[in-house]
Amino acid sequence: MRRVRYGILWAGLLASSPLLAACQWQQTETEARGQTVWFNAWGGDQAVNRYLDWVSGEVKRDYAIDLRIVHIADAADAVKRIQTETRAGRTHNGSIDLLWVNGENFRALKTAGLLKTGWAEQLPNWRYVDTQKPVREDFSVPTGGAESPWGSAQLTFIARRSDTPAPLADADALLSYARAHPGTVTYPRPPDFTGTAFLEQLLITQTTQPDALKQPPDDKTFDAVTAPLWVYLDKLHPNLWRKGTDFPASPAKMDTMLANGTLRLSLTFNPMHARQKATSGELPADSYSFGFTQGMLGNVHFVTIPANARAAAGAQVVANFLLSPAAQSRKADPAIWGDPTVLDPVKLPALVPQSGEKTPPVLAEPHAAWVNALEQEWLRRYGTH
């Protein structure tokens, strides 16, 4: 009897032991060898694309995984494809194995039960993750282990020292700056991701009911919560490029307009973007980043695995590689990409380079449901000009 009890106890200890976890991960790596992993990722930046080409070479060499990058313009397109495949009964052998995602697109997939869950924190490289960052929630939606963090992001302004010697401290300073330099300030047209993030940034700092942003918008209170945002934009728009009757299609377009002198400010969701683009010569050498003193909207971006993925093991191995110190270090280098790490530098002393730039406090994203609500109201008010 004692032997049986001891045997049960030993089995329980083994089941929770690092040894078993290591064995399970070894099985995952073995299953992944020879798999083709279709990774759908935003393809709007050549630095990102070059980095992913490097990742493909590394996982091919080290894990015998054929990583195929599918460059997409918007993760929403991939979400629609996953939804369509599932409705058609394609519950296995889906066309997407790994997807770069966050925010509303993640919420749509998770709510519909279309994601593999419970795997992210089982990755060996999770032990390096900075859990002080919002890596367990995405736009106030718990990830449930369905997403592995990949990079950090924060809404950031870009200016030139020759035009804007000192950063703008807050939204009031931005409004005064636009009035002083009419036609040289703007933002991307929503539903561009960065354009919508700009609306969220203003809403967070202007609303008198910030706690309402932690929950989905309520039809009964939406007008009252958002009223200060529209009052601000009504003041700002007449001073914008083309007097707010037209908006650039993307942050990349704004970068071009900053470089040729049309604009005095650009926007990005990467605090190291200005350094990276100045290093590559795509922005003037005196370009610099800044944010409002009280803070700027920030989040973490992730990779996720659809429930109908055909190469789930391979996708997990790729996600684990993306979290490795070597991959995170290369990604954070402004000469490569300049995307901030999600790893904890305390756990990796002097290994992953930091940006060297002081960033403002991070303001948490509103609940994911605010994205569509703000975009629709913005389009109703300003989209038909």
Coordinates of C-alpha atoms in Angstrom, one line a residue:
M1 CA 0.0 0.0 0.0
R2 CA 2.8 2.3 0.9
R3 CA 4.5 1.6 -2.4
V4 CA 1.4 2.4 -4.2
R5 CA 1.0 5.7 -2.4
Y6 CA 4.7 6.5 -3.0
G7 CA 4.2 5.6 -6.6
I8 CA 1.3 7.9 -7.0
L9 CA 3.2 10.7 -5.3
W10 CA 6.2 10.1 -7.6
A11 CA 4.0 10.2 -10.7
G12 CA 2.4 13.5 -9.5
L13 CA 5.8 15.1 -8.9
L14 CA 7.0 13.9 -12.3
A15 CA 3.9 15.3 -14.0
S16 CA 4.7 18.7 -12.7
S17 CA 8.4 18.5 -13.1
P18 CA 10.7 20.5 -15.5
L19 CA 11.9 17.1 -16.7
L20 CA 8.5 16.2 -18.1
A21 CA 8.1 19.7 -19.6
A22 CA 11.4 19.3 -21.3
C23 CA 10.4 15.9 -22.7
Q24 CA 7.1 17.3 -23.9
W25 CA 8.9 20.1 -25.7
Q26 CA 11.3 17.7 -27.2
Q27 CA 8.3 15.8 -28.7
T28 CA 7.0 19.1 -30.1
E29 CA 10.3 19.8 -31.8
T30 CA 10.4 16.3 -33.2
E31 CA 6.9 16.6 -34.6
A32 CA 7.8 20.0 -36.0
R33 CA 10.7 18.8 -38.1
G34 CA 9.9 18.8 -41.8
Q35 CA 6.7 20.8 -41.3
T36 CA 5.8 23.8 -43.5
V37 CA 4.6 26.7 -41.4
W38 CA 2.5 29.4 -43.1
F39 CA 3.1 32.6 -41.1
N40 CA 0.7 35.5 -42.0
A41 CA 2.4 38.8 -41.1
W42 CA 2.0 42.4 -41.9
G43 CA 4.2 43.1 -44.9
G44 CA 4.2 46.9 -45.0
D45 CA 7.8 47.5 -43.9
Q46 CA 10.9 46.2 -45.7
A47 CA 12.9 46.1 -42.4
V48 CA 10.3 43.8 -41.0
N49 CA 10.2 41.7 -44.1
R50 CA 14.0 41.3 -44.1
Y51 CA 13.9 40.3 -40.4
L52 CA 11.3 37.6 -41.1
D53 CA 13.5 36.3 -44.0
W54 CA 16.3 35.9 -41.5
V55 CA 14.0 34.1 -39.1
S56 CA 13.0 31.7 -41.9
G57 CA 16.6 30.8 -42.5
E58 CA 17.3 30.2 -38.8
V59 CA 14.4 27.9 -38.2
K60 CA 15.2 26.0 -41.4
R61 CA 18.7 25.4 -40.3
D62 CA 18.1 24.6 -36.6
Y63 CA 14.6 22.9 -36.7
A64 CA 14.1 21.8 -40.3
I65 CA 11.0 23.9 -40.5
D66 CA 10.0 25.4 -43.9
L67 CA 8.7 28.8 -42.7
R68 CA 6.6 30.5 -45.5
I69 CA 5.9 34.2 -44.9
V70 CA 2.6 35.5 -46.3
H71 CA 2.7 39.3 -46.4
I72 CA -0.7 40.7 -45.6
A73 CA -1.9 44.3 -45.5
D74 CA -4.2 43.8 -42.6
A75 CA -4.6 41.0 -40.0
A76 CA -8.4 41.4 -40.4
D77 CA -8.1 39.7 -43.8
A78 CA -6.5 36.7 -42.2
V79 CA -9.2 36.6 -39.5
K80 CA -11.9 36.5 -42.2
R81 CA -10.1 33.6 -43.9
I82 CA -10.0 31.6 -40.7
Q83 CA -13.7 32.3 -40.1
T84 CA -14.6 31.3 -43.6
E85 CA -12.6 28.1 -43.5
T86 CA -14.2 27.1 -40.2
R87 CA -17.7 27.9 -41.5
A88 CA -16.9 25.6 -44.5
G89 CA -16.1 22.8 -42.1
R90 CA -12.3 23.1 -42.5
T91 CA -11.5 22.4 -38.9
H92 CA -8.1 20.8 -39.7
N93 CA -5.4 21.6 -42.3
G94 CA -6.2 25.3 -42.3
S95 CA -4.2 27.7 -44.6
I96 CA -2.7 29.7 -41.7
D97 CA -0.5 28.2 -39.0
L98 CA 0.8 31.3 -37.3
L99 CA -0.6 34.9 -37.3
W100 CA 0.8 38.2 -36.2
V101 CA -2.1 39.7 -34.3
N102 CA -3.4 41.8 -31.5
G103 CA -6.4 43.9 -30.4
E104 CA -9.7 43.6 -32.1
N105 CA -8.6 40.8 -34.4
F106 CA -7.4 38.7 -31.5
R107 CA -10.7 39.3 -29.7
A108 CA -12.7 38.2 -32.7
L109 CA -10.9 34.9 -33.0
K110 CA -10.8 34.2 -29.3
T111 CA -14.5 34.9 -28.8
A112 CA -15.4 32.6 -31.6
G113 CA -13.2 29.8 -30.2
L114 CA -11.0 29.8 -33.3
L115 CA -7.6 29.7 -31.6
K116 CA -5.4 27.1 -30.0
T117 CA -5.2 27.9 -26.3
G118 CA -3.0 27.2 -23.3
W119 CA 0.3 26.8 -25.2
A120 CA 2.1 30.2 -25.0
E121 CA 3.3 30.0 -21.4
Q122 CA 4.5 26.4 -22.0
L123 CA 7.2 27.7 -24.5
P124 CA 10.7 27.2 -23.0
N125 CA 11.6 30.8 -23.7
W126 CA 8.6 32.2 -21.8
R127 CA 10.9 32.2 -18.8
Y128 CA 12.7 35.2 -20.2
V129 CA 9.5 37.3 -20.8
D130 CA 8.9 40.5 -18.9
T131 CA 5.6 39.8 -17.2
Q132 CA 5.4 43.4 -16.0
K133 CA 4.4 44.2 -19.6
P134 CA 0.8 43.4 -20.6
V135 CA 1.7 40.0 -22.0
R136 CA -1.3 38.2 -20.4
E137 CA -4.0 40.5 -21.8
D138 CA -4.6 42.1 -25.2
F139 CA -6.6 45.3 -25.3
S140 CA -8.1 44.3 -21.9
V141 CA -8.9 40.8 -23.2
P142 CA -7.2 37.9 -21.3
T143 CA -5.0 36.0 -23.7
G144 CA -5.6 32.6 -22.0
G145 CA -2.3 31.3 -23.3
A146 CA -3.5 31.7 -26.9
E147 CA -0.9 34.3 -27.8
S148 CA 2.8 34.5 -27.5
P149 CA 4.2 38.0 -27.1
W150 CA 6.6 39.1 -29.8
G151 CA 7.3 42.8 -29.4
S152 CA 6.5 45.9 -27.5
A153 CA 4.9 49.0 -29.1
Q154 CA 3.9 52.5 -28.1
L155 CA 2.3 55.3 -30.1
T156 CA 5.1 57.8 -30.8
F157 CA 5.5 61.1 -32.6
I158 CA 8.4 61.8 -35.0
A159 CA 9.8 65.2 -35.6
R160 CA 12.9 66.9 -37.0
R161 CA 15.1 69.0 -34.7
S162 CA 15.3 71.7 -37.4
D163 CA 11.5 72.1 -37.4
T164 CA 10.6 71.1 -33.8
P165 CA 13.5 71.7 -31.4
A166 CA 11.5 70.6 -28.3
P167 CA 8.9 67.8 -27.9
L168 CA 5.2 68.7 -27.5
A169 CA 4.2 68.1 -23.9
D170 CA 0.5 67.2 -24.4
A171 CA -2.6 67.4 -26.6
D172 CA -3.1 71.1 -25.9
A173 CA 0.5 71.7 -27.1
L174 CA -0.2 69.7 -30.2
L175 CA -3.3 71.8 -30.9
S176 CA -1.3 75.0 -30.4
Y177 CA 1.5 73.7 -32.7
A178 CA -1.0 72.8 -35.4
R179 CA -2.5 76.3 -35.2
A180 CA 1.0 77.9 -35.4
H181 CA 2.0 75.7 -38.4
P182 CA -1.3 75.1 -40.3
G183 CA -1.2 72.4 -42.9
T184 CA 1.9 70.6 -41.6
V185 CA 0.2 68.3 -39.0
T186 CA -2.1 65.3 -39.6
Y187 CA -2.7 61.6 -38.7
P188 CA -3.4 58.5 -40.7
R189 CA -7.0 57.9 -41.8
P190 CA -8.8 55.4 -39.6
P191 CA -9.2 52.5 -39.8
D192 CA -5.5 52.5 -40.3
F193 CA -4.2 51.0 -37.1
T194 CA -2.0 54.0 -36.1
G195 CA -4.7 56.4 -37.0
T196 CA -7.2 54.6 -34.7
A197 CA -4.5 54.5 -32.0
F198 CA -4.2 58.3 -32.2
L199 CA -8.0 58.6 -31.6
E200 CA -7.6 56.3 -28.6
Q201 CA -4.7 58.3 -27.3
L202 CA -6.8 61.5 -27.4
L203 CA -9.8 59.8 -25.9
I204 CA -7.8 58.5 -22.9
T205 CA -6.5 61.9 -22.2
Q206 CA -9.6 64.0 -23.0
T207 CA -12.5 61.9 -21.6
T208 CA -13.9 62.7 -18.2
Q209 CA -14.8 59.0 -17.7
P210 CA -11.6 57.0 -18.2
D211 CA -12.9 53.9 -16.3
A212 CA -15.5 53.4 -19.0
L213 CA -12.7 52.5 -21.5
K214 CA -11.9 49.3 -19.5
Q215 CA -15.2 47.8 -20.6
P216 CA -16.9 47.5 -24.1
P217 CA -18.6 50.8 -25.1
D218 CA -22.2 51.2 -23.9
D219 CA -24.7 52.7 -26.3
K220 CA -26.2 54.6 -23.4
T221 CA -23.0 56.3 -22.4
F222 CA -20.9 56.4 -25.6
D223 CA -21.8 59.9 -26.5
A224 CA -20.9 61.3 -23.1
V225 CA -17.7 59.3 -22.8
T226 CA -16.4 60.4 -26.3
A227 CA -17.8 63.9 -26.5
P228 CA -14.4 65.6 -25.4
L229 CA -12.6 63.7 -28.2
W230 CA -14.9 65.1 -30.9
V231 CA -14.7 68.6 -29.4
Y232 CA -10.9 68.4 -29.6
L233 CA -10.9 67.0 -33.2
D234 CA -13.3 69.7 -34.3
K235 CA -10.7 72.3 -33.1
L236 CA -7.8 70.4 -34.6
H237 CA -9.0 69.4 -38.1
P238 CA -9.2 72.9 -39.6
N239 CA -5.5 73.3 -38.9
L240 CA -4.4 70.0 -40.4
W241 CA -3.0 69.1 -43.8
R242 CA -5.6 69.8 -46.4
K243 CA -7.7 71.3 -43.5
G244 CA -8.7 67.9 -42.3
T245 CA -10.6 67.1 -45.5
D246 CA -8.2 64.3 -46.4
F247 CA -5.8 62.1 -44.5
P248 CA -2.7 60.1 -45.4
A249 CA -3.4 56.4 -45.9
S250 CA -0.6 55.1 -43.6
P251 CA 2.2 56.1 -41.3
A252 CA 4.7 55.2 -44.1
K253 CA 3.1 58.0 -46.2
M254 CA 3.5 60.4 -43.3
D255 CA 7.2 59.5 -43.1
T256 CA 7.6 60.4 -46.7
M257 CA 5.8 63.7 -46.2
L258 CA 8.0 64.4 -43.2
A259 CA 11.1 63.6 -45.2
N260 CA 10.1 66.0 -48.1
G261 CA 9.1 68.8 -45.8
T262 CA 5.3 68.6 -46.3
L263 CA 4.7 67.6 -42.7
R264 CA 6.4 68.6 -39.4
L265 CA 5.3 65.5 -37.6
S266 CA 4.8 61.8 -38.3
L267 CA 3.4 59.0 -36.2
T268 CA 4.5 55.4 -35.5
F269 CA 3.7 52.6 -33.1
N270 CA 7.4 51.9 -32.6
P271 CA 9.5 54.1 -30.2
M272 CA 12.7 53.1 -32.1
H273 CA 11.2 53.7 -35.6
A274 CA 12.8 57.2 -36.0
R275 CA 16.3 55.8 -35.2
Q276 CA 15.8 52.9 -37.5
K277 CA 14.6 55.0 -40.4
A278 CA 17.3 57.7 -39.8
T279 CA 19.9 54.9 -39.8
S280 CA 18.7 53.5 -43.1
G281 CA 18.4 57.0 -44.6
E282 CA 14.6 56.9 -45.1
L283 CA 14.2 59.8 -42.6
P284 CA 16.4 62.8 -42.2
A285 CA 19.3 62.4 -39.8
D286 CA 17.9 64.9 -37.3
S287 CA 14.6 62.9 -36.8
Y288 CA 13.7 62.1 -33.3
S289 CA 10.9 60.4 -31.3
F290 CA 8.8 61.9 -28.5
G291 CA 5.6 61.4 -26.6
F292 CA 3.3 63.3 -24.3
T293 CA 4.6 63.8 -20.7
Q294 CA 1.6 62.1 -19.1
G295 CA 2.0 59.0 -21.3
M296 CA 1.3 57.4 -24.6
L297 CA -0.8 54.5 -25.7
G298 CA 1.1 51.3 -25.6
N299 CA 0.7 47.5 -26.0
V300 CA 2.3 44.3 -26.9
H301 CA 2.0 42.5 -30.2
F302 CA 1.7 38.8 -30.4
V303 CA 1.6 35.7 -32.6
T304 CA -1.2 33.2 -32.3
I305 CA -2.1 29.8 -33.7
P306 CA -5.5 29.1 -35.3
A307 CA -7.3 26.1 -33.9
N308 CA -7.4 24.6 -37.4
A309 CA -3.7 25.0 -38.1
R310 CA -2.1 22.1 -40.0
A311 CA 1.4 22.6 -38.4
A312 CA 0.7 23.6 -34.8
A313 CA 3.9 22.0 -33.6
G314 CA 6.0 23.9 -36.1
A315 CA 4.1 27.1 -35.3
Q316 CA 5.0 26.7 -31.6
V317 CA 8.6 26.1 -32.3
V318 CA 8.7 29.3 -34.5
A319 CA 6.9 31.3 -31.7
N320 CA 9.5 30.0 -29.2
F321 CA 12.4 31.0 -31.5
L322 CA 10.8 34.5 -31.9
L323 CA 11.1 34.8 -28.0
S324 CA 14.7 33.6 -28.0
P325 CA 17.4 36.1 -26.7
A326 CA 19.1 36.0 -30.1
A327 CA 16.0 36.7 -32.1
Q328 CA 14.8 39.4 -29.7
S329 CA 18.3 41.0 -29.7
R330 CA 18.4 41.2 -33.5
K331 CA 14.9 42.5 -33.7
A332 CA 15.6 45.3 -31.2
D333 CA 18.6 46.5 -33.2
P334 CA 17.6 49.8 -34.9
A335 CA 19.9 48.9 -37.8
I336 CA 17.8 45.7 -38.3
W337 CA 14.2 46.5 -37.3
G338 CA 14.2 48.4 -34.1
D339 CA 11.2 46.7 -32.5
P340 CA 11.4 46.8 -28.7
T341 CA 11.9 43.5 -26.9
V342 CA 9.3 41.8 -24.7
L343 CA 12.1 40.1 -22.6
D344 CA 13.1 41.2 -19.1
P345 CA 16.6 42.7 -19.2
V346 CA 17.1 41.7 -15.6
K347 CA 16.8 38.1 -16.8
L348 CA 19.1 38.8 -19.7
P349 CA 21.8 41.1 -18.3
A350 CA 23.4 43.1 -21.1
L351 CA 22.2 40.7 -23.7
V352 CA 19.2 42.4 -25.4
P353 CA 20.1 46.0 -26.4
Q354 CA 17.8 48.7 -25.2
S355 CA 16.8 51.7 -27.3
G356 CA 18.8 54.2 -25.3
E357 CA 15.8 56.6 -25.5
K358 CA 13.7 57.5 -22.6
T359 CA 10.1 56.6 -23.4
P360 CA 7.0 58.1 -21.7
P361 CA 4.8 56.1 -19.4
V362 CA 2.6 53.5 -21.1
L363 CA -1.2 54.2 -21.2
A364 CA -3.2 51.0 -21.3
E365 CA -5.2 50.2 -24.4
P366 CA -9.0 50.6 -24.1
H367 CA -11.1 47.4 -24.4
A368 CA -10.8 46.0 -27.9
A369 CA -14.4 46.7 -28.7
W370 CA -13.7 50.5 -28.7
V371 CA -11.7 50.1 -31.9
N372 CA -14.7 49.5 -34.2
A373 CA -16.9 51.9 -32.2
L374 CA -14.4 54.8 -32.6
E375 CA -13.7 54.1 -36.2
Q376 CA -17.4 54.0 -37.2
E377 CA -18.1 57.3 -35.3
W378 CA -15.0 58.9 -36.9
L379 CA -16.1 57.8 -40.4
R380 CA -19.6 59.2 -39.7
R381 CA -18.3 62.6 -38.6
Y382 CA -15.3 63.1 -40.8
G383 CA -15.0 60.3 -43.4
T384 CA -17.1 61.7 -46.1
H385 CA -15.5 65.1 -46.3

